[in-house]
PDB file of C-alpha atoms and ligand atoms in Angstrom:
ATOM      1  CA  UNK A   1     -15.516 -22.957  10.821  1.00 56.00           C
ATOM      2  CA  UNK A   2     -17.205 -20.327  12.724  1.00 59.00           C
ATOM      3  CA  UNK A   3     -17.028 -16.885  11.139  1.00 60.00           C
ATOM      4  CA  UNK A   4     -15.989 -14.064  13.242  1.00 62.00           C
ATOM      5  CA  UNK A   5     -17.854 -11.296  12.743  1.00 65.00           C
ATOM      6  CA  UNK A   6     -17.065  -7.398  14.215  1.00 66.00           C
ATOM      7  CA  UNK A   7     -19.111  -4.790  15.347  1.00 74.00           C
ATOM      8  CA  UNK A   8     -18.622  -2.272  11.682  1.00 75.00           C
ATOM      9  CA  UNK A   9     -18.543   0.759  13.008  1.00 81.00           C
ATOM     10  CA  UNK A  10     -16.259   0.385  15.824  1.00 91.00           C
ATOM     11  CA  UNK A  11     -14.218  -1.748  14.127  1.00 94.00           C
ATOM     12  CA  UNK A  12     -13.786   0.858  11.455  1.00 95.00           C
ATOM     13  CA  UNK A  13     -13.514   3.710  14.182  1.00 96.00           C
ATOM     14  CA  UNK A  14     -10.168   1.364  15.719  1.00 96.00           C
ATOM     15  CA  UNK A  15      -8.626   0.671  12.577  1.00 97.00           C
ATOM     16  CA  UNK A  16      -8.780   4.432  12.008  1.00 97.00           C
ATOM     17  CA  UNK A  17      -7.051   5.400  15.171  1.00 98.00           C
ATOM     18  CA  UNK A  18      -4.334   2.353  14.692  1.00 98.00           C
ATOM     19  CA  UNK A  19      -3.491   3.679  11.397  1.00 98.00           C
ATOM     20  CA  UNK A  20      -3.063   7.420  12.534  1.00 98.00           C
ATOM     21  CA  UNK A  21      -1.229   6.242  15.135  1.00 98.00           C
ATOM     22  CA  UNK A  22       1.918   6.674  13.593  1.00 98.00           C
ATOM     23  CA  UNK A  23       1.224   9.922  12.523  1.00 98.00           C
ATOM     24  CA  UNK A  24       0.575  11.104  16.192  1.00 98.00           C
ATOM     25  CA  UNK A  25       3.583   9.410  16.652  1.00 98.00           C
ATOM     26  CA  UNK A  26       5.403  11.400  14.589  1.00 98.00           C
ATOM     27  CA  UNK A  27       3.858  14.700  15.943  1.00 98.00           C
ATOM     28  CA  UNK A  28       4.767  13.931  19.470  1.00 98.00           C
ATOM     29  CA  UNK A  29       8.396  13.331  18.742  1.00 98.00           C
ATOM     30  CA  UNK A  30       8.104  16.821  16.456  1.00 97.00           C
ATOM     31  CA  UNK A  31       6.609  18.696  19.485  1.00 98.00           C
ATOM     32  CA  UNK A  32       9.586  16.954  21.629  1.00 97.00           C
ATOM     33  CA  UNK A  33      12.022  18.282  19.231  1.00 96.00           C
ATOM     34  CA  UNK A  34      13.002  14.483  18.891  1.00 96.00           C
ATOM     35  CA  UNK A  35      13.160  13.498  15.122  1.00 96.00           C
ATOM     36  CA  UNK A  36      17.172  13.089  15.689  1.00 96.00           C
ATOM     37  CA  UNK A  37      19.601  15.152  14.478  1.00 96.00           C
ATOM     38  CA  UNK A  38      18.235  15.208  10.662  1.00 97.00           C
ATOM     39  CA  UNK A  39      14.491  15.864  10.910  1.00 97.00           C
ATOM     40  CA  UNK A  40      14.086  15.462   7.219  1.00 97.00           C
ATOM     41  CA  UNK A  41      15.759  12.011   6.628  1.00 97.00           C
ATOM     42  CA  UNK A  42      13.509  10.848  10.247  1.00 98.00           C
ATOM     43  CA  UNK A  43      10.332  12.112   8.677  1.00 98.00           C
ATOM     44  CA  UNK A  44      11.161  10.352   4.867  1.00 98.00           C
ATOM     45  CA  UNK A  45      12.467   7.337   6.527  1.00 98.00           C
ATOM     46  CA  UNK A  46       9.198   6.838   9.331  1.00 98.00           C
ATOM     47  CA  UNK A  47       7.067   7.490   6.161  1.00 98.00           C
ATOM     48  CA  UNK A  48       8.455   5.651   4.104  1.00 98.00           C
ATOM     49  CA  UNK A  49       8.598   3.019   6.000  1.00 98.00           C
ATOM     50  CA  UNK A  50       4.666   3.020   7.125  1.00 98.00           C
ATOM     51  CA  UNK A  51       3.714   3.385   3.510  1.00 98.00           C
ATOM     52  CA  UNK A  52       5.057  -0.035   2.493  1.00 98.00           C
ATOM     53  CA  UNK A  53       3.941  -1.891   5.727  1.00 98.00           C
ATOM     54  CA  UNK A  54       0.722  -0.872   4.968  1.00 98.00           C
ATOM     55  CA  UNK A  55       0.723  -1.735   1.166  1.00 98.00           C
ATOM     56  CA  UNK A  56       2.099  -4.822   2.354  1.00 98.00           C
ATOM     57  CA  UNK A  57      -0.784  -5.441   4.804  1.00 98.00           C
ATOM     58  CA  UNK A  58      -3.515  -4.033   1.776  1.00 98.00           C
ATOM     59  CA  UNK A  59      -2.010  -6.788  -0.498  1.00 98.00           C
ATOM     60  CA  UNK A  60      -2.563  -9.589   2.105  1.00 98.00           C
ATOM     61  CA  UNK A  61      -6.432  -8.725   3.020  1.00 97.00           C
ATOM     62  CA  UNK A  62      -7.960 -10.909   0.176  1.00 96.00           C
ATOM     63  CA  UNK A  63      -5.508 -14.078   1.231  1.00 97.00           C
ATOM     64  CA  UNK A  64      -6.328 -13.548   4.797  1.00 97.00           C
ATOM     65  CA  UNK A  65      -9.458 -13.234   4.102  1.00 96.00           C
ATOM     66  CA  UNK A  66     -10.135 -16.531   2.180  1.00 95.00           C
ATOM     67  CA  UNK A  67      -7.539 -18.720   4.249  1.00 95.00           C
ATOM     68  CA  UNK A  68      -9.243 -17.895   7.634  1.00 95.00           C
ATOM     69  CA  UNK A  69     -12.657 -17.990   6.258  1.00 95.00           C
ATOM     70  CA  UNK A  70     -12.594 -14.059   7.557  1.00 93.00           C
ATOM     71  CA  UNK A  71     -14.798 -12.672   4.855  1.00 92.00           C
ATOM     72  CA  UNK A  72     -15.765  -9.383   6.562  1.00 92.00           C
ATOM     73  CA  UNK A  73     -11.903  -8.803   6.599  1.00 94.00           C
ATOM     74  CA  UNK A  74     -12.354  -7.008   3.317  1.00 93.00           C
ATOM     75  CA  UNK A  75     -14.223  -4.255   4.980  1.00 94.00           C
ATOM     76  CA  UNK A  76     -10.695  -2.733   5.861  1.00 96.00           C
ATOM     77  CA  UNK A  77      -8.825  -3.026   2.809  1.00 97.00           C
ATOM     78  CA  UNK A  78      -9.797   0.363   1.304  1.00 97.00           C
ATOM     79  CA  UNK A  79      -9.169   2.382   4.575  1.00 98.00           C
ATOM     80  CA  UNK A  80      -5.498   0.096   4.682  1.00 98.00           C
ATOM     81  CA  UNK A  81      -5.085   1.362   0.883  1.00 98.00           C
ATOM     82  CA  UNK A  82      -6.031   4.726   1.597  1.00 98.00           C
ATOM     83  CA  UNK A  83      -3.590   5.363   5.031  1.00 98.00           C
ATOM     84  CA  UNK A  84      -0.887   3.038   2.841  1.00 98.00           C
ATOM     85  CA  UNK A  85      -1.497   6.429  -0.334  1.00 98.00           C
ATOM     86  CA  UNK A  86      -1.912   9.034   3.168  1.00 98.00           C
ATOM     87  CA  UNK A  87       1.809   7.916   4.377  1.00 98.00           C
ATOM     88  CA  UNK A  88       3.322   7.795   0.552  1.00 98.00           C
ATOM     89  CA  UNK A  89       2.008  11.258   0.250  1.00 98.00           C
ATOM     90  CA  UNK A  90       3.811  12.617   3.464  1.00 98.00           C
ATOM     91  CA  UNK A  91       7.042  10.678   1.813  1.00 98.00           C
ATOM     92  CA  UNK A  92       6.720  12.616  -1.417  1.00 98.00           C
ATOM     93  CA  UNK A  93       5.876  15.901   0.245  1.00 98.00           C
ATOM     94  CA  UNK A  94       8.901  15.364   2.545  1.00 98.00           C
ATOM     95  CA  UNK A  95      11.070  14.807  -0.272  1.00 97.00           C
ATOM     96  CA  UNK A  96       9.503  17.226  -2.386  1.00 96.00           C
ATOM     97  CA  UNK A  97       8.995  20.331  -0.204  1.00 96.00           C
ATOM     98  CA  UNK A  98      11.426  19.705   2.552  1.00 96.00           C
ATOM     99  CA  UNK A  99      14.532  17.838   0.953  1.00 95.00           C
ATOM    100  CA  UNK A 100      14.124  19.414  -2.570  1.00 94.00           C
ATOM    101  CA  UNK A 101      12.535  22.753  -1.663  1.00 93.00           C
ATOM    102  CA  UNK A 102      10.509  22.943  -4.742  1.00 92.00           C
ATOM    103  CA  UNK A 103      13.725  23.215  -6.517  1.00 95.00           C
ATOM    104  CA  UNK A 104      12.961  21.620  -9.951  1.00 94.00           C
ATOM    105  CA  UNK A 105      16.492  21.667 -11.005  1.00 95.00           C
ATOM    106  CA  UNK A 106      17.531  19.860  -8.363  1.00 95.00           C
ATOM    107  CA  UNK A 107      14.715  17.357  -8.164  1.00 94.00           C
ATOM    108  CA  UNK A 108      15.433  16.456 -12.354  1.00 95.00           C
ATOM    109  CA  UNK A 109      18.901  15.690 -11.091  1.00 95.00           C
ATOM    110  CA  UNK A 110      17.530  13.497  -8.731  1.00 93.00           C
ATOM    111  CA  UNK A 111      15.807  11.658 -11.104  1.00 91.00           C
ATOM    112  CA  UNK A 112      18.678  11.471 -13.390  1.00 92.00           C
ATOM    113  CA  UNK A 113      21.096  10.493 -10.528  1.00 93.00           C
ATOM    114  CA  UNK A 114      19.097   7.941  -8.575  1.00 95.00           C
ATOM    115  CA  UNK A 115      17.166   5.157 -10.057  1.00 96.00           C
ATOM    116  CA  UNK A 116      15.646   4.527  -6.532  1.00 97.00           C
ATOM    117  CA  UNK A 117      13.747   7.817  -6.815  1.00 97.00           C
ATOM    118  CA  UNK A 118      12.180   6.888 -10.285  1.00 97.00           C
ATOM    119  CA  UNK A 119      10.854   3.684  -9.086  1.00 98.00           C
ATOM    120  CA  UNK A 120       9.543   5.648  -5.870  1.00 98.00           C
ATOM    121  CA  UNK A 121       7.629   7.588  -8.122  1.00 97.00           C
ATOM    122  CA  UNK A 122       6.316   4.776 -10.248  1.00 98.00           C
ATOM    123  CA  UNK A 123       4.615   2.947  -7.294  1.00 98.00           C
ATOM    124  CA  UNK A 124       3.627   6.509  -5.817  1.00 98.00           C
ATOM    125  CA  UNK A 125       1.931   7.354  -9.108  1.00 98.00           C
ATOM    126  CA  UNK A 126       0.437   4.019  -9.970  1.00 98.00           C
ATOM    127  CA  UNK A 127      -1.809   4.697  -6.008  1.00 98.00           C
ATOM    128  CA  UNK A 128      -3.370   7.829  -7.132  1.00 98.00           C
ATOM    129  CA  UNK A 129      -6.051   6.294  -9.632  1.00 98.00           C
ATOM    130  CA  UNK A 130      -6.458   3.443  -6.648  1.00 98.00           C
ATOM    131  CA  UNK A 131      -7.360   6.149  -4.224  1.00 98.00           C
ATOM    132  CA  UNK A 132      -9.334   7.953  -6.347  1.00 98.00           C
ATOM    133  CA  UNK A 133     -11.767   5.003  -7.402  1.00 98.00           C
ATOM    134  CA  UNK A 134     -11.608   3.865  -4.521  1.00 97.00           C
ATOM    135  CA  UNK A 135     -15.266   4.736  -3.457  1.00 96.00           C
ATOM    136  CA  UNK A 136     -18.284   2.637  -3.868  1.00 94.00           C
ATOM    137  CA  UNK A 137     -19.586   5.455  -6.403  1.00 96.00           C
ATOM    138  CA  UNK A 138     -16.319   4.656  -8.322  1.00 97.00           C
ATOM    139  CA  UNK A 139     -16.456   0.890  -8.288  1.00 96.00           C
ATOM    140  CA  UNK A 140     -20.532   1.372  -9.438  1.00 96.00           C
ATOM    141  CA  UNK A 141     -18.811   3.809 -11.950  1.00 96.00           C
ATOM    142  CA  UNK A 142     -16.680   1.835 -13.781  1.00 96.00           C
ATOM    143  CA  UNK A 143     -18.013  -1.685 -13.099  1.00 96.00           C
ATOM    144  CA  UNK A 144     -16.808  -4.294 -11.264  1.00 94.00           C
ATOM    145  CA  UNK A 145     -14.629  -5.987 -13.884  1.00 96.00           C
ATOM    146  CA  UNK A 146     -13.382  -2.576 -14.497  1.00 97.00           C
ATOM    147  CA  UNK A 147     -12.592  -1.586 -11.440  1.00 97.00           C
ATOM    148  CA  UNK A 148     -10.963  -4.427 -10.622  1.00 96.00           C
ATOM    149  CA  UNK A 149      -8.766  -5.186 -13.287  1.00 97.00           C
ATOM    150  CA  UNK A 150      -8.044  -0.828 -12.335  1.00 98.00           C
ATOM    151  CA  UNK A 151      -7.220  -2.127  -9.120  1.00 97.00           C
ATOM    152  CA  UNK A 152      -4.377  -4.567  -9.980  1.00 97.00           C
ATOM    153  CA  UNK A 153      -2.416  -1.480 -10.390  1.00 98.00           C
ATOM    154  CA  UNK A 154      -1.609  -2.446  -6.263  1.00 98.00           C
ATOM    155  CA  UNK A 155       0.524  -5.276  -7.278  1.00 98.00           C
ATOM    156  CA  UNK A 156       2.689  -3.094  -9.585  1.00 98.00           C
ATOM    157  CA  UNK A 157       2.656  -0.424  -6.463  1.00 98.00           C
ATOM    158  CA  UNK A 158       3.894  -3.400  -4.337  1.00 98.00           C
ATOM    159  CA  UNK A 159       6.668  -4.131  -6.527  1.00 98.00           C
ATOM    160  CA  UNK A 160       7.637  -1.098  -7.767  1.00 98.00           C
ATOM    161  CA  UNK A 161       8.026   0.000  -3.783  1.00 98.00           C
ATOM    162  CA  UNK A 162      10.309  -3.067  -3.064  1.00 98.00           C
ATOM    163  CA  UNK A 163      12.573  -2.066  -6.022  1.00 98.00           C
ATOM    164  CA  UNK A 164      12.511   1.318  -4.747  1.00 98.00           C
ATOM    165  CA  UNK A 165      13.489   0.178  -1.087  1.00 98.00           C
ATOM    166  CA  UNK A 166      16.083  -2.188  -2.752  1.00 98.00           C
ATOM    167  CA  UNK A 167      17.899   0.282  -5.129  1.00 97.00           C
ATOM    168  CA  UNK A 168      18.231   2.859  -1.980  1.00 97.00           C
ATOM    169  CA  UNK A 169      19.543   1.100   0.733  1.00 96.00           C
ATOM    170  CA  UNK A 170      23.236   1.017   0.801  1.00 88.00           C
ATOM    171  CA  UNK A 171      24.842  -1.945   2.690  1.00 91.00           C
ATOM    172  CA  UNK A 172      21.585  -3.976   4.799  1.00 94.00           C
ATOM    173  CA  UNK A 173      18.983  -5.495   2.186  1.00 96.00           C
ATOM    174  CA  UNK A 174      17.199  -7.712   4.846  1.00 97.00           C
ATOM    175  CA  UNK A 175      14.081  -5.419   4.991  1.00 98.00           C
ATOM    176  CA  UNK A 176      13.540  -4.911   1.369  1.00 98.00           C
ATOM    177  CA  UNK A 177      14.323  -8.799   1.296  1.00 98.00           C
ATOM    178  CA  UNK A 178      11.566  -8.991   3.832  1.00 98.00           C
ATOM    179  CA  UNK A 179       9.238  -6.880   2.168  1.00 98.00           C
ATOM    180  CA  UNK A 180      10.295  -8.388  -1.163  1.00 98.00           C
ATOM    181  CA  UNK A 181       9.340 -11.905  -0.109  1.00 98.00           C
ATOM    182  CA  UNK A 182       5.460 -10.527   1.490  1.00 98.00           C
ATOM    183  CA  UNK A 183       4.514  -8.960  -1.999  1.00 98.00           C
ATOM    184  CA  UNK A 184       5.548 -12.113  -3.679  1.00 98.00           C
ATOM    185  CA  UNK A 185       3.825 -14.532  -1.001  1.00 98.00           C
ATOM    186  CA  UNK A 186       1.098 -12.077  -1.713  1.00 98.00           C
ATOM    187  CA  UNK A 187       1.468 -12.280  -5.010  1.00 98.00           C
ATOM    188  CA  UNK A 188       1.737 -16.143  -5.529  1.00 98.00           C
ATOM    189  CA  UNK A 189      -1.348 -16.959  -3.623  1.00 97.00           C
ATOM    190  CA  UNK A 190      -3.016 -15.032  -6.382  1.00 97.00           C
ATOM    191  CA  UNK A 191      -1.367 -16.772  -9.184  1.00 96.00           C
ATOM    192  CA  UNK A 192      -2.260 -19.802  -7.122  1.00 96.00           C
ATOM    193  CA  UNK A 193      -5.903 -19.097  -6.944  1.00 95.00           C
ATOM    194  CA  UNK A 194      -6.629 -18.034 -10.577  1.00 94.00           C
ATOM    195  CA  UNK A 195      -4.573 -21.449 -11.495  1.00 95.00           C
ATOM    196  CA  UNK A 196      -7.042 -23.169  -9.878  1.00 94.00           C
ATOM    197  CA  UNK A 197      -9.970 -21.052 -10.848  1.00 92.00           C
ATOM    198  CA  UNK A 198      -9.147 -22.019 -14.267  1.00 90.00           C
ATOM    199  CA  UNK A 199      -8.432 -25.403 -13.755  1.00 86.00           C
ATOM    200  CA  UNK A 200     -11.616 -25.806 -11.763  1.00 74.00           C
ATOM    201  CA  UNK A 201     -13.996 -24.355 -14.294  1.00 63.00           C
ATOM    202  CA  UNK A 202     -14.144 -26.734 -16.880  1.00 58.00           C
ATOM    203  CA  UNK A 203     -14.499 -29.650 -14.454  1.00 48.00           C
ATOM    204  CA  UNK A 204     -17.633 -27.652 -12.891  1.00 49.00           C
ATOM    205  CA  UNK A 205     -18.721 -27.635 -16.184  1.00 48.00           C
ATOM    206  CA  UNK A 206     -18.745 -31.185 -17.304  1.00 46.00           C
ATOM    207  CA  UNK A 207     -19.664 -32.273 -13.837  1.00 44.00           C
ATOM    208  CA  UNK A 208     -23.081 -30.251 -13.900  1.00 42.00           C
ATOM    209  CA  UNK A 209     -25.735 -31.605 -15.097  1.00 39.00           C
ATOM    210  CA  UNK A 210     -27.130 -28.982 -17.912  1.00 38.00           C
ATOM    211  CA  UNK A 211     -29.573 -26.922 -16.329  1.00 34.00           C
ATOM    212  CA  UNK A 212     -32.731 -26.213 -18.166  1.00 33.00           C
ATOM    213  CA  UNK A 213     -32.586 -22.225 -18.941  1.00 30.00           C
ATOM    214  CA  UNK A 214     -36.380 -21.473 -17.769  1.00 31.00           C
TER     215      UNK A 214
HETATM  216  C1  HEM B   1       4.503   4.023  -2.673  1.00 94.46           C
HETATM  217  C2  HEM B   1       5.529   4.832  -2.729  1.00 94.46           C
HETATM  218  C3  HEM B   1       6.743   4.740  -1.868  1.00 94.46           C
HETATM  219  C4  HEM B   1       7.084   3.860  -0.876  1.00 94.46           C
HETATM  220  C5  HEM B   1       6.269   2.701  -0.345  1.00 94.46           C
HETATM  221  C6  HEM B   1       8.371   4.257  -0.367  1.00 94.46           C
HETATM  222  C7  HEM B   1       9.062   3.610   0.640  1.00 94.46           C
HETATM  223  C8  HEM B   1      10.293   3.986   1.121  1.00 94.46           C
HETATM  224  C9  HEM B   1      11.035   3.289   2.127  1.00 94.46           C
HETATM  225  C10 HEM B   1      10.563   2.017   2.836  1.00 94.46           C
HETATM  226  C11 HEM B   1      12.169   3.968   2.357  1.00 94.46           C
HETATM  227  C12 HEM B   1      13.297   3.574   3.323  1.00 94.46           C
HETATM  228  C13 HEM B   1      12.932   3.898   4.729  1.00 94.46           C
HETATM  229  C14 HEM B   1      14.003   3.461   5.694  1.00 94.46           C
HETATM  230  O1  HEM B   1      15.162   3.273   5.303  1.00 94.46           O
HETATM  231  O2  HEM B   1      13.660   3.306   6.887  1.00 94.46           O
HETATM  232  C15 HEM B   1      12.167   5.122   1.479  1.00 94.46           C
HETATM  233  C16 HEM B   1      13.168   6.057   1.429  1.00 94.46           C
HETATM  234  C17 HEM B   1      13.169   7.128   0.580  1.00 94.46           C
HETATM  235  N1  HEM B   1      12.220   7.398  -0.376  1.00 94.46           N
HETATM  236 FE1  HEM B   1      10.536   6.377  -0.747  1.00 94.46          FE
HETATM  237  N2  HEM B   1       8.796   5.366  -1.057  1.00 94.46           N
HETATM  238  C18 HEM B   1       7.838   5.682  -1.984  1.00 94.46           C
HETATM  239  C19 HEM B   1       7.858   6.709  -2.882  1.00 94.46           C
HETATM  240  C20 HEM B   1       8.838   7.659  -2.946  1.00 94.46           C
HETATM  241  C21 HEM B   1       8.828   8.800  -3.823  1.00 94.46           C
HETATM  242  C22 HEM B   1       7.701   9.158  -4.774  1.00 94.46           C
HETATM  243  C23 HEM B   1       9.962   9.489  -3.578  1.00 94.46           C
HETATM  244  C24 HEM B   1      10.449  10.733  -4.233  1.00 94.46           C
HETATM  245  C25 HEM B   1      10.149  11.076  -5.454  1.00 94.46           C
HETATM  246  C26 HEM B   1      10.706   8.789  -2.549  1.00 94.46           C
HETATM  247  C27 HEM B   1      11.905   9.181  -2.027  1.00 94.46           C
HETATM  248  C28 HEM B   1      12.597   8.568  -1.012  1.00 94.46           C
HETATM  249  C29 HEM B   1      13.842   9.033  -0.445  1.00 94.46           C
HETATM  250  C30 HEM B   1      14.605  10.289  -0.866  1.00 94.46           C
HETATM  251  C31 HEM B   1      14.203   8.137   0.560  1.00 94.46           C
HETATM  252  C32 HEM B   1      15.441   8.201   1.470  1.00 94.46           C
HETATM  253  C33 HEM B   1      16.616   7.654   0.735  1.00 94.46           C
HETATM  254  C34 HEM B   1      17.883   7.645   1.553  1.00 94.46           C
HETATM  255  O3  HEM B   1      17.836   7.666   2.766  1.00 94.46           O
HETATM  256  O4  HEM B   1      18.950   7.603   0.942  1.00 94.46           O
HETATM  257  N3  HEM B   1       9.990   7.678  -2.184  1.00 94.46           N
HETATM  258  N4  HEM B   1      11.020   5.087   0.740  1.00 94.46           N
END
């Protein structure tokens, strides 16, 4: 199949504006005075909700990628990760400085009270190493391998924000069904792979014909 290669840099530069988009979004109904009639609830929900579409869309790069022979796909996935850690922050901050008003009595009671909030935090938490290794100096850093097995921290993220959605909404469970069933398609094709990975390497090796080591 023919591979599709983009331009880099204005790729990049389009990505970049697609995932502030939202963001501008959210401005322009601020400067309209249109963010209904609870403001903070609009602002935690739109964030909320743009943080796990776009962990959703980090965790499906590397299948893309290798089921539409798309290699240079991968290019994206740290900007993705990054805007996916931009939009949780806004969600925390929201909660944190608008709903909660710094109040730390009132945001341990929180954690006490609702279960959703602790497995918010879990999948929040479990991004900031990801975003800060994220960097080639990082991944040189630590090592591949490392960095790597670092970086599986995204399918716990990916989980952990499913169970949050779950746990919080009240009555309608079709979206965190929805995302629910990406992260494990996600997921799966992973298991899948390594399954055959494994399966495949000894049958390389007894296939080969021993090389002479020179
Ligand atoms: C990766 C991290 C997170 C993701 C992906 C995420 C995602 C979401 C989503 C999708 C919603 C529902 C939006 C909707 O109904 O349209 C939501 C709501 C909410 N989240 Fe998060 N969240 C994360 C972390 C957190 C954290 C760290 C906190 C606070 C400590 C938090 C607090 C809340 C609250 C208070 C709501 C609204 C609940 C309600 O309306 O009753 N979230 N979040």
């Amino acid at each position: 199949m023919r591979k599709v290669r983009w331009s880099p840099r204005w790729s990049k530069v389009l990505l970049f504006v697609l995932c502030l988009a939202p963001l501008f979004r959210l401005a322009w109904r601020a400067w309209n005075q249109d963010l209904t009639a609870n403001p903070i609830e609009y602002i935690t929900h739109f964030t909320g909700d743009w943080a796990i579409r776009l962990i959703v869309v980090t965790l499906f790069v590397t299948p893309l990628r290798k089921m539409l022979h798309l290699p240079d796909l991968i290019r994206f996935r740290r900007m993705i990760g990054l805007f996916a850690f931009f939009y949780a922050c806004l969600h925390f901050l929201t909660w944190f400085g608008l709903d909660k008003f710094f109040d730390f009595r009132e945001i341990l009671q929180d954690f006490v009270k609702r279960r959703f909030i602790i497995a918010g935090l879990s999948a929040f938490l479990a991004m900031v190493p990801l975003a800060i290794t994220s960097s080639t100096g990082w991944i040189r850093r630590l090592g591949g391998k490392r960095w790597q097995r670092l970086h599986r921290l995204v399918y716990f993220t990916g989980i952990a924000a499913v169970v949050h959605y779950y746990w919080l909404v009240k009555s309608d469970i079709r979206l965190p069904l929805l995302y629910g069933t990406l992260v494990a398609l996600a997921l799966a094709y992973r298991v899948a792979a390594w399954l055959v990975a494994r399966g495949g390497a000894p049958a390389r090796k007894r296939t080969a014909p021993a090389l002479p080591t020179v």
